[in-house]
């Protein structure tokens, strides 16, 4: 099957000062469409592309190049923004994310999954309105010293919500991250660590195997979700045709008033075999241990193996 993140695009150079770019994916969906002007020591970008809260250090290919971004990685996606960049420092006003809040549910007649008995399921108060007054704020500083690269990044978002019971509350999200890569000849080492609150409410990666890292809601208002994650990767280049890599990631989320912390541990090993420029295959095997959820229920585990075929041009 065609991988979901397959795309075609271009970087366009209009002059020494003005550049732009676009990407279209399968679907067809717009991935990037931005312009950036260099004023001389100061660059201004407008449009959707990768935000400052993105660090790519893993090359995991499972699940359409998941790259361990949701299990220990740092990934905020491609979003519309206005970004200023001076040297290694960048600051962005990013379109806010407000679609990850619990919606209200009406009373219903439902079957209990444990007992198999039918009964009335009570209505749940939830958010019916959101009010946004400021954009999401993000910043990053990156520098390179020989084979060592360091990235420091942070982001903040806040918006008001109105619940079914007319209570007003704030949903505050933040994330701080540090990442490092080190190239020593054929050896590649990389790691990152992040910590934050209500991170999925600001659009940080939370896919199939990550714990729930968004805010909750009960009769008393918003329940905050504190989370952290870490990722480590080791790679070794044997030749132009053969590269090996392994990685391990961990993420932990702790929702207010929950019985347990929700956590996921994942690891993988792979080999990249290149036949010609841009033509390669990647056999990979990995494992996700989903552990218990916030209610203390075992979520099982997933073991996978497969082979990715790719032509990059």
Short mmCIF file of C-alpha atoms in Angstrom, two decimals:
data_model
loop_
_atom_site.label_atom_id
_atom_site.label_comp_id
_atom_site.label_asym_id
_atom_site.label_seq_id
_atom_site.Cartn_x
_atom_site.Cartn_y
_atom_site.Cartn_z
CA UNK A 1 0.00 0.00 0.00
CA UNK A 2 1.01 3.61 -0.52
CA UNK A 3 2.33 5.03 2.71
CA UNK A 4 0.18 7.82 4.13
CA UNK A 5 3.00 10.35 4.38
CA UNK A 6 4.10 9.94 0.74
CA UNK A 7 4.42 13.39 -0.80
CA UNK A 8 5.80 15.56 -3.55
CA UNK A 9 6.92 19.16 -3.22
CA UNK A 10 9.56 21.75 -3.93
CA UNK A 11 11.67 24.45 -2.38
CA UNK A 12 11.45 27.60 -4.50
CA UNK A 13 14.21 30.23 -4.57
CA UNK A 14 12.95 33.53 -5.94
CA UNK A 15 16.05 35.53 -5.05
CA UNK A 16 18.93 35.50 -2.58
CA UNK A 17 16.49 36.86 0.01
CA UNK A 18 13.15 35.24 -0.81
CA UNK A 19 12.47 31.51 -0.67
CA UNK A 20 9.32 29.42 -0.41
CA UNK A 21 8.18 25.84 -0.38
CA UNK A 22 5.23 23.50 -0.67
CA UNK A 23 4.36 19.85 -0.17
CA UNK A 24 1.28 17.87 -1.15
CA UNK A 25 0.57 14.47 0.32
CA UNK A 26 -1.66 11.58 -0.62
CA UNK A 27 -5.29 12.40 -0.46
CA UNK A 28 -4.55 15.13 -1.74
CA UNK A 29 -3.71 17.06 1.44
CA UNK A 30 -1.65 20.21 1.81
CA UNK A 31 1.37 19.60 4.03
CA UNK A 32 3.38 22.80 3.55
CA UNK A 33 2.85 26.16 1.88
CA UNK A 34 5.06 28.94 3.18
CA UNK A 35 7.21 31.88 2.20
CA UNK A 36 10.29 33.18 4.00
CA UNK A 37 12.14 36.46 3.45
CA UNK A 38 15.70 37.12 4.60
CA UNK A 39 16.12 40.74 5.71
CA UNK A 40 19.81 40.15 6.43
CA UNK A 41 20.39 38.49 9.79
CA UNK A 42 16.63 38.27 10.32
CA UNK A 43 14.24 35.89 8.54
CA UNK A 44 10.44 36.11 8.55
CA UNK A 45 8.33 33.10 7.59
CA UNK A 46 4.57 32.98 7.01
CA UNK A 47 2.54 29.83 6.35
CA UNK A 48 2.20 26.20 7.44
CA UNK A 49 5.37 24.15 7.94
CA UNK A 50 7.04 22.33 10.84
CA UNK A 51 6.79 24.30 14.09
CA UNK A 52 9.75 24.93 16.43
CA UNK A 53 8.46 22.13 18.69
CA UNK A 54 9.70 19.38 16.36
CA UNK A 55 12.85 17.30 16.84
CA UNK A 56 13.59 14.44 14.45
CA UNK A 57 16.23 12.09 15.87
CA UNK A 58 14.78 8.62 15.19
CA UNK A 59 14.37 6.98 11.78
CA UNK A 60 11.78 4.36 12.83
CA UNK A 61 9.67 3.45 9.77
CA UNK A 62 6.77 1.60 11.46
CA UNK A 63 3.29 3.16 11.08
CA UNK A 64 4.23 5.48 8.19
CA UNK A 65 7.53 6.72 9.64
CA UNK A 66 6.37 7.11 13.21
CA UNK A 67 9.95 8.05 14.19
CA UNK A 68 9.04 7.37 17.86
CA UNK A 69 7.53 10.88 17.84
CA UNK A 70 4.60 9.88 20.08
CA UNK A 71 6.62 7.66 22.44
CA UNK A 72 9.35 9.91 23.81
CA UNK A 73 9.84 12.13 20.76
CA UNK A 74 9.00 15.81 20.29
CA UNK A 75 6.54 16.60 17.49
CA UNK A 76 3.98 19.38 17.05
CA UNK A 77 3.33 18.87 13.34
CA UNK A 78 3.00 21.32 10.45
CA UNK A 79 0.88 24.33 11.39
CA UNK A 80 0.15 27.82 10.09
CA UNK A 81 2.38 30.35 11.81
CA UNK A 82 4.39 33.55 11.66
CA UNK A 83 8.00 32.78 12.56
CA UNK A 84 10.96 35.06 13.15
CA UNK A 85 14.47 33.58 13.00
CA UNK A 86 17.74 35.20 14.04
CA UNK A 87 20.76 32.93 13.78
CA UNK A 88 20.05 29.80 15.81
CA UNK A 89 17.07 31.34 17.63
CA UNK A 90 13.48 31.25 16.36
CA UNK A 91 10.19 32.46 17.78
CA UNK A 92 6.76 31.67 16.34
CA UNK A 93 3.13 32.68 16.74
CA UNK A 94 1.33 29.44 15.88
CA UNK A 95 -2.32 28.77 15.10
CA UNK A 96 -3.81 27.49 18.40
CA UNK A 97 -5.24 23.99 18.81
CA UNK A 98 -8.63 23.77 20.54
CA UNK A 99 -10.10 20.47 19.31
CA UNK A 100 -8.70 18.10 21.95
CA UNK A 101 -11.11 18.78 24.81
CA UNK A 102 -13.72 16.36 26.16
CA UNK A 103 -17.14 16.90 24.55
CA UNK A 104 -20.39 16.49 26.50
CA UNK A 105 -22.36 13.26 26.18
CA UNK A 106 -26.09 12.79 26.74
CA UNK A 107 -27.63 10.16 29.01
CA UNK A 108 -27.97 6.83 27.23
CA UNK A 109 -28.92 3.18 27.67
CA UNK A 110 -25.69 1.18 27.39
CA UNK A 111 -24.24 -2.28 28.02
CA UNK A 112 -21.60 -2.58 30.72
CA UNK A 113 -18.43 -4.03 29.20
CA UNK A 114 -17.50 -5.94 32.39
CA UNK A 115 -20.85 -7.33 33.55
CA UNK A 116 -22.67 -7.55 30.23
CA UNK A 117 -25.73 -5.94 31.89
CA UNK A 118 -27.69 -3.06 30.38
CA UNK A 119 -28.20 0.14 32.36
CA UNK A 120 -28.45 3.88 32.08
CA UNK A 121 -25.21 5.72 31.40
CA UNK A 122 -25.27 9.15 33.00
CA UNK A 123 -24.75 12.33 31.03
CA UNK A 124 -21.27 13.86 31.16
CA UNK A 125 -20.59 17.56 31.46
CA UNK A 126 -18.11 18.71 28.87
CA UNK A 127 -16.91 21.71 26.94
CA UNK A 128 -19.36 23.35 24.57
CA UNK A 129 -17.45 26.55 23.73
CA UNK A 130 -13.84 27.70 23.51
CA UNK A 131 -12.56 31.28 23.58
CA UNK A 132 -9.08 32.00 22.24
CA UNK A 133 -7.36 35.34 22.86
CA UNK A 134 -3.71 34.63 22.07
CA UNK A 135 -1.93 32.33 19.59
CA UNK A 136 0.24 29.44 20.65
CA UNK A 137 3.74 30.68 21.52
CA UNK A 138 6.81 28.63 20.60
CA UNK A 139 10.55 29.20 20.65
CA UNK A 140 13.69 27.21 19.91
CA UNK A 141 17.43 27.72 20.12
CA UNK A 142 19.79 25.38 18.23
CA UNK A 143 23.55 25.37 17.80
CA UNK A 144 26.19 23.10 16.32
CA UNK A 145 29.72 22.54 17.67
CA UNK A 146 31.60 20.07 15.50
CA UNK A 147 29.68 16.81 15.52
CA UNK A 148 27.52 17.89 18.48
CA UNK A 149 24.13 19.51 17.94
CA UNK A 150 21.93 20.88 20.74
CA UNK A 151 18.29 22.02 20.61
CA UNK A 152 16.33 23.77 23.39
CA UNK A 153 12.63 24.40 22.79
CA UNK A 154 9.49 25.46 24.59
CA UNK A 155 5.86 26.25 23.92
CA UNK A 156 2.79 27.63 25.70
CA UNK A 157 -0.91 27.77 24.88
CA UNK A 158 -3.96 28.87 26.86
CA UNK A 159 -7.65 29.25 26.07
CA UNK A 160 -10.93 29.53 27.99
CA UNK A 161 -13.66 26.90 27.90
CA UNK A 162 -17.34 27.03 28.81
CA UNK A 163 -18.92 23.81 30.06
CA UNK A 164 -22.45 22.44 29.88
CA UNK A 165 -22.99 23.64 33.46
CA UNK A 166 -21.85 27.16 32.41
CA UNK A 167 -18.65 26.93 34.43
CA UNK A 168 -15.69 28.81 32.92
CA UNK A 169 -12.17 27.42 33.13
CA UNK A 170 -8.75 27.70 31.50
CA UNK A 171 -6.95 24.98 29.59
CA UNK A 172 -3.24 25.75 29.99
CA UNK A 173 -0.65 23.74 28.07
CA UNK A 174 3.12 23.97 28.05
CA UNK A 175 6.11 21.90 27.01
CA UNK A 176 9.88 22.23 27.49
CA UNK A 177 12.30 20.02 25.57
CA UNK A 178 16.02 19.44 25.10
CA UNK A 179 17.55 17.35 22.33
CA UNK A 180 21.09 16.43 21.31
CA UNK A 181 22.73 14.62 18.40
CA UNK A 182 26.34 13.55 18.09
CA UNK A 183 28.05 12.27 14.96
CA UNK A 184 31.40 10.59 15.54
CA UNK A 185 32.52 9.16 12.22
CA UNK A 186 30.23 6.22 11.46
CA UNK A 187 28.56 6.40 14.90
CA UNK A 188 25.33 8.36 15.43
CA UNK A 189 24.02 9.11 18.94
CA UNK A 190 20.88 11.09 19.71
CA UNK A 191 18.55 11.72 22.65
CA UNK A 192 15.83 14.06 23.82
CA UNK A 193 13.82 14.73 26.97
CA UNK A 194 10.63 16.72 27.40
CA UNK A 195 8.13 17.54 30.13
CA UNK A 196 4.85 19.39 30.02
CA UNK A 197 1.20 19.73 30.90
CA UNK A 198 -1.87 18.98 28.74
CA UNK A 199 0.47 18.51 25.79
CA UNK A 200 -2.04 16.93 23.40
CA UNK A 201 -4.26 20.00 23.83
CA UNK A 202 -1.52 22.00 22.14
CA UNK A 203 -1.22 19.44 19.35
CA UNK A 204 1.80 17.41 20.46
CA UNK A 205 1.90 13.90 19.00
CA UNK A 206 -0.46 11.42 20.64
CA UNK A 207 -1.15 8.54 18.26
CA UNK A 208 -2.17 4.89 18.55
CA UNK A 209 0.35 3.74 21.16
CA UNK A 210 0.89 6.85 23.30
CA UNK A 211 -0.98 7.40 26.58
CA UNK A 212 -3.67 10.05 26.86
CA UNK A 213 -1.80 13.31 27.52
CA UNK A 214 -4.72 15.74 27.28
CA UNK A 215 -6.71 17.59 29.94
CA UNK A 216 -9.72 15.93 31.49
CA UNK A 217 -12.98 17.33 32.78
CA UNK A 218 -15.26 16.63 35.74
CA UNK A 219 -17.91 18.42 37.78
CA UNK A 220 -15.26 20.59 39.41
CA UNK A 221 -13.71 21.75 36.14
CA UNK A 222 -10.52 21.00 34.21
CA UNK A 223 -8.24 18.14 35.25
CA UNK A 224 -4.61 18.78 34.28
CA UNK A 225 -2.46 16.04 32.81
CA UNK A 226 1.28 16.16 33.63
CA UNK A 227 3.51 14.20 31.26
CA UNK A 228 7.13 13.61 30.32
CA UNK A 229 9.00 11.56 27.77
CA UNK A 230 12.49 10.56 26.72
CA UNK A 231 14.02 8.97 23.65
CA UNK A 232 17.46 7.55 22.87
CA UNK A 233 18.83 6.39 19.49
CA UNK A 234 22.08 4.73 18.39
CA UNK A 235 23.05 4.30 14.74
CA UNK A 236 26.08 2.91 12.90
CA UNK A 237 27.01 3.33 9.24
CA UNK A 238 28.84 0.28 7.88
CA UNK A 239 29.07 1.58 4.31
CA UNK A 240 27.18 3.73 1.82
CA UNK A 241 24.86 0.78 1.34
CA UNK A 242 24.26 -0.37 4.92
CA UNK A 243 23.16 1.44 8.10
CA UNK A 244 21.94 -0.01 11.42
CA UNK A 245 19.88 1.77 14.08
CA UNK A 246 18.14 1.03 17.35
CA UNK A 247 16.08 3.19 19.66
CA UNK A 248 14.12 3.13 22.91
CA UNK A 249 11.44 5.58 24.03
CA UNK A 250 9.29 6.11 27.10
CA UNK A 251 6.36 8.42 27.88
CA UNK A 252 4.43 8.88 31.14
CA UNK A 253 1.18 10.78 31.76
CA UNK A 254 -0.48 11.49 35.12
CA UNK A 255 -4.02 12.91 34.99
CA UNK A 256 -5.38 14.61 38.14
CA UNK A 257 -7.50 12.25 40.25
CA UNK A 258 -6.57 9.20 38.14
CA UNK A 259 -5.87 5.88 39.83
CA UNK A 260 -2.64 5.14 37.95
CA UNK A 261 -0.05 6.81 35.78
CA UNK A 262 -0.46 5.92 32.10
CA UNK A 263 2.81 4.95 30.40
CA UNK A 264 4.23 3.38 27.26
CA UNK A 265 7.66 1.86 26.61
CA UNK A 266 8.78 1.16 23.04
CA UNK A 267 11.93 -0.01 21.25
CA UNK A 268 13.02 -1.03 17.75
CA UNK A 269 15.99 -2.14 15.64
CA UNK A 270 16.36 -1.68 11.88
CA UNK A 271 18.73 -1.84 8.93
CA UNK A 272 18.69 0.53 5.97
CA UNK A 273 19.90 -1.19 2.79
CA UNK A 274 20.54 1.17 -0.13
CA UNK A 275 20.67 -0.22 -3.67
CA UNK A 276 21.13 3.08 -5.51
CA UNK A 277 20.78 6.78 -4.75
CA UNK A 278 17.27 7.27 -3.32
CA UNK A 279 16.36 3.56 -3.60
CA UNK A 280 16.39 1.58 -0.36
CA UNK A 281 14.59 -0.90 1.89
CA UNK A 282 14.34 -0.87 5.69
CA UNK A 283 13.65 -4.15 7.53
CA UNK A 284 12.57 -3.37 11.10
CA UNK A 285 11.30 -5.10 14.22
CA UNK A 286 9.94 -3.40 17.32
CA UNK A 287 7.77 -3.63 20.41
CA UNK A 288 5.30 -1.38 22.27
CA UNK A 289 4.46 -2.15 25.90
CA UNK A 290 1.31 -0.13 26.69
CA UNK A 291 1.24 -1.09 30.41
CA UNK A 292 -1.81 -0.04 32.49
CA UNK A 293 -4.06 2.89 31.67
CA UNK A 294 -5.14 5.64 34.09
CA UNK A 295 -7.79 3.29 35.55
CA UNK A 296 -5.28 0.52 36.22
CA UNK A 297 -6.48 -1.69 33.34
CA UNK A 298 -3.86 -3.58 31.36
CA UNK A 299 -3.65 -2.32 27.76
CA UNK A 300 -1.50 -5.15 26.41
CA UNK A 301 1.44 -4.88 24.05
CA UNK A 302 2.25 -4.89 20.34
CA UNK A 303 5.14 -6.59 18.54
CA UNK A 304 5.67 -5.83 14.86
CA UNK A 305 8.08 -6.65 12.06
CA UNK A 306 8.08 -5.62 8.44
CA UNK A 307 9.93 -4.16 5.50
CA UNK A 308 9.60 -0.67 4.06
CA UNK A 309 10.34 -0.09 0.36
CA UNK A 310 11.07 3.47 -0.74
CA UNK A 311 12.13 5.48 -3.77
CA UNK A 312 13.03 9.06 -2.82
CA UNK A 313 13.46 11.65 -5.54
#
